[in-house]
Amino acid sequence: MEQSEHDLLEEANNVATLGEYFAWVQRCDECIEQLEEKSRAKRKIVASSPTSDLQEWFTQHVIEPTLTTLEEFQERDSGWALSSILNLTISINKYNPLHAGCYIKLPEEITTKKAVINVHSMDNACFTWSVVAALYPAERNTERESSYPHYTTVLNLQGIEFPVTLKNIAKFERLNNISINVYTIKEKKKEEEQLTIVPIRLTDEKMDKHANLLYVQDAQDNNVGHFACIKNLSRLVSSQINKKNGQKYICEW
């Protein structure tokens, strides 16, 4: 186990390990499935890094918690006692920790069009920073937080949880009397295909205050997403409409 985890650490930098066991008890030699389920639920997935002492880490996060759970089980008044552990499984997987903030570098095909403002924030508030960038355009240093009023001073965030998800946008719209459309990058089926922008969320009614946002998933982790401000939708999608140059007017409703 130590050698396999050591090899994985060198390859992946971080790994996550999940331990679970399956036991027989002495009372009637019945297989206790509940014990397996409870131990699995209580045993959190824990990460180790290249600097971890693997033996110490294994003792602290696998052996000791397992023994504690078994001792607690035997101390109950059920009359059950552990007879033997039939199997101990340690699952080791590559681990990609969530980013400290929500900044994700946009694809070059997007950045070269200069149609999207990607505010560099590390406070898990990329959605609100993107809205502020749309409502209060900056003339220079458009990707810096300092170029805009702080979102807490210009937006009503009562009851809004961070990070903001697509399903929470309707509530945000009502609180701030604003309309928001969200677009994303369609996954390419072939490498040679051009990048395509598609809507994933269109507002019910356009308001005087309106923002178009781009939602991008982290290429390394599909569970991590990022919002950026679309400052020029026409320029962003022009290449997928036709090959001619010139201003395009997009119907957003």
Tab-separated table of C-alpha atoms in Angstrom, residues 85-191:
chain	number	residue	atom	x	y	z
A	85	ILE	CA	-12.268	-8.124	9.994
A	86	LEU	CA	-12.822	-9.875	6.712
A	87	ASN	CA	-11.615	-7.127	4.474
A	88	LEU	CA	-10.071	-3.667	4.703
A	89	THR	CA	-10.199	-1.656	1.491
A	90	ILE	CA	-8.132	1.469	0.942
A	91	SER	CA	-9.153	3.344	-2.201
A	92	ILE	CA	-6.505	5.749	-3.495
A	93	ASN	CA	-7.339	8.259	-6.184
A	94	LYS	CA	-5.860	11.337	-7.784
A	95	TYR	CA	-7.101	14.387	-5.922
A	96	ASN	CA	-7.695	17.838	-7.454
A	97	PRO	CA	-8.423	20.252	-4.602
A	98	LEU	CA	-10.886	23.070	-5.197
A	99	HIS	CA	-9.344	26.412	-6.011
A	100	ALA	CA	-8.942	28.915	-3.179
A	101	GLY	CA	-10.869	31.388	-5.315
A	102	CYS	CA	-12.836	30.934	-8.502
A	103	TYR	CA	-10.499	32.412	-11.093
A	104	ILE	CA	-10.063	30.262	-14.190
A	105	LYS	CA	-7.988	31.251	-17.185
A	106	LEU	CA	-10.164	31.563	-20.280
A	107	PRO	CA	-9.358	29.757	-23.546
A	108	GLU	CA	-7.163	31.705	-25.948
A	109	GLU	CA	-9.965	31.660	-28.542
A	110	ILE	CA	-11.993	33.756	-26.097
A	111	THR	CA	-9.299	36.136	-24.870
A	112	THR	CA	-8.109	37.088	-28.373
A	113	LYS	CA	-11.563	38.486	-29.173
A	114	LYS	CA	-11.297	40.956	-26.268
A	115	ALA	CA	-15.011	40.552	-25.700
A	116	VAL	CA	-14.934	39.115	-22.174
A	117	ILE	CA	-13.746	40.647	-18.888
A	118	ASN	CA	-12.352	38.022	-16.546
A	119	VAL	CA	-12.035	39.725	-13.157
A	120	HIS	CA	-9.228	38.085	-11.200
A	121	SER	CA	-10.895	37.380	-7.846
A	122	MET	CA	-9.921	34.879	-5.162
A	123	ASP	CA	-12.947	35.245	-2.869
A	124	ASN	CA	-15.322	32.765	-4.523
A	125	ALA	CA	-17.407	35.677	-5.802
A	126	CYS	CA	-16.687	35.627	-9.527
A	127	PHE	CA	-20.417	35.900	-10.287
A	128	THR	CA	-20.894	39.151	-8.392
A	129	TRP	CA	-17.607	40.618	-9.640
A	130	SER	CA	-18.735	39.857	-13.197
A	131	VAL	CA	-22.071	41.589	-12.642
A	132	VAL	CA	-20.309	44.628	-11.198
A	133	ALA	CA	-17.961	44.684	-14.219
A	134	ALA	CA	-21.027	44.785	-16.485
A	135	LEU	CA	-22.809	47.527	-14.528
A	136	TYR	CA	-19.770	49.688	-13.737
A	137	PRO	CA	-17.405	49.373	-16.728
A	138	ALA	CA	-13.753	50.180	-16.059
A	139	GLU	CA	-11.654	52.061	-18.588
A	140	ARG	CA	-8.374	50.379	-17.660
A	141	ASN	CA	-7.086	47.368	-15.717
A	142	THR	CA	-10.439	45.704	-16.332
A	143	GLU	CA	-9.404	42.378	-14.784
A	144	ARG	CA	-8.479	43.888	-11.413
A	145	GLU	CA	-10.945	43.950	-8.521
A	146	SER	CA	-9.651	47.384	-7.540
A	147	SER	CA	-11.015	48.857	-10.772
A	148	TYR	CA	-14.604	48.380	-9.576
A	149	PRO	CA	-16.736	49.228	-6.549
A	150	HIS	CA	-16.848	46.278	-4.170
A	151	TYR	CA	-19.891	44.129	-4.899
A	152	THR	CA	-21.085	44.329	-1.277
A	153	THR	CA	-21.532	48.112	-1.639
A	154	VAL	CA	-23.602	48.077	-4.853
A	155	LEU	CA	-25.501	44.778	-4.833
A	156	ASN	CA	-28.202	43.325	-2.586
A	157	LEU	CA	-26.945	39.897	-1.539
A	158	GLN	CA	-29.435	39.120	1.216
A	159	GLY	CA	-29.948	35.351	1.326
A	160	ILE	CA	-27.555	34.716	-1.589
A	161	GLU	CA	-25.143	31.848	-0.958
A	162	PHE	CA	-21.624	31.782	-2.353
A	163	PRO	CA	-20.484	30.561	-4.752
A	164	VAL	CA	-23.561	31.628	-6.725
A	165	THR	CA	-25.050	28.858	-8.882
A	166	LEU	CA	-27.285	29.085	-11.927
A	167	LYS	CA	-30.384	28.211	-9.932
A	168	ASN	CA	-29.803	31.179	-7.588
A	169	ILE	CA	-29.647	33.793	-10.350
A	170	ALA	CA	-33.427	34.346	-10.483
A	171	LYS	CA	-33.415	35.314	-6.804
A	172	PHE	CA	-30.444	37.610	-7.386
A	173	GLU	CA	-32.319	39.271	-10.287
A	174	ARG	CA	-35.336	39.999	-8.094
A	175	LEU	CA	-33.229	41.425	-5.283
A	176	ASN	CA	-31.317	43.756	-7.588
A	177	ASN	CA	-33.914	44.605	-10.264
A	178	ILE	CA	-31.549	43.286	-12.918
A	179	SER	CA	-31.691	40.781	-15.778
A	180	ILE	CA	-28.940	38.287	-16.489
A	181	ASN	CA	-28.243	35.984	-19.413
A	182	VAL	CA	-25.627	33.272	-19.100
A	183	TYR	CA	-23.697	31.696	-21.953
A	184	THR	CA	-21.183	28.894	-22.006
A	185	ILE	CA	-18.686	27.217	-24.312
A	186	LYS	CA	-20.083	24.225	-26.176
A	187	GLU	CA	-17.843	21.207	-25.901
A	188	LYS	CA	-16.032	20.411	-29.119
A	189	LYS	CA	-16.667	17.027	-30.696
A	190	LYS	CA	-13.557	17.372	-32.814
A	191	GLU	CA	-10.350	19.239	-32.053
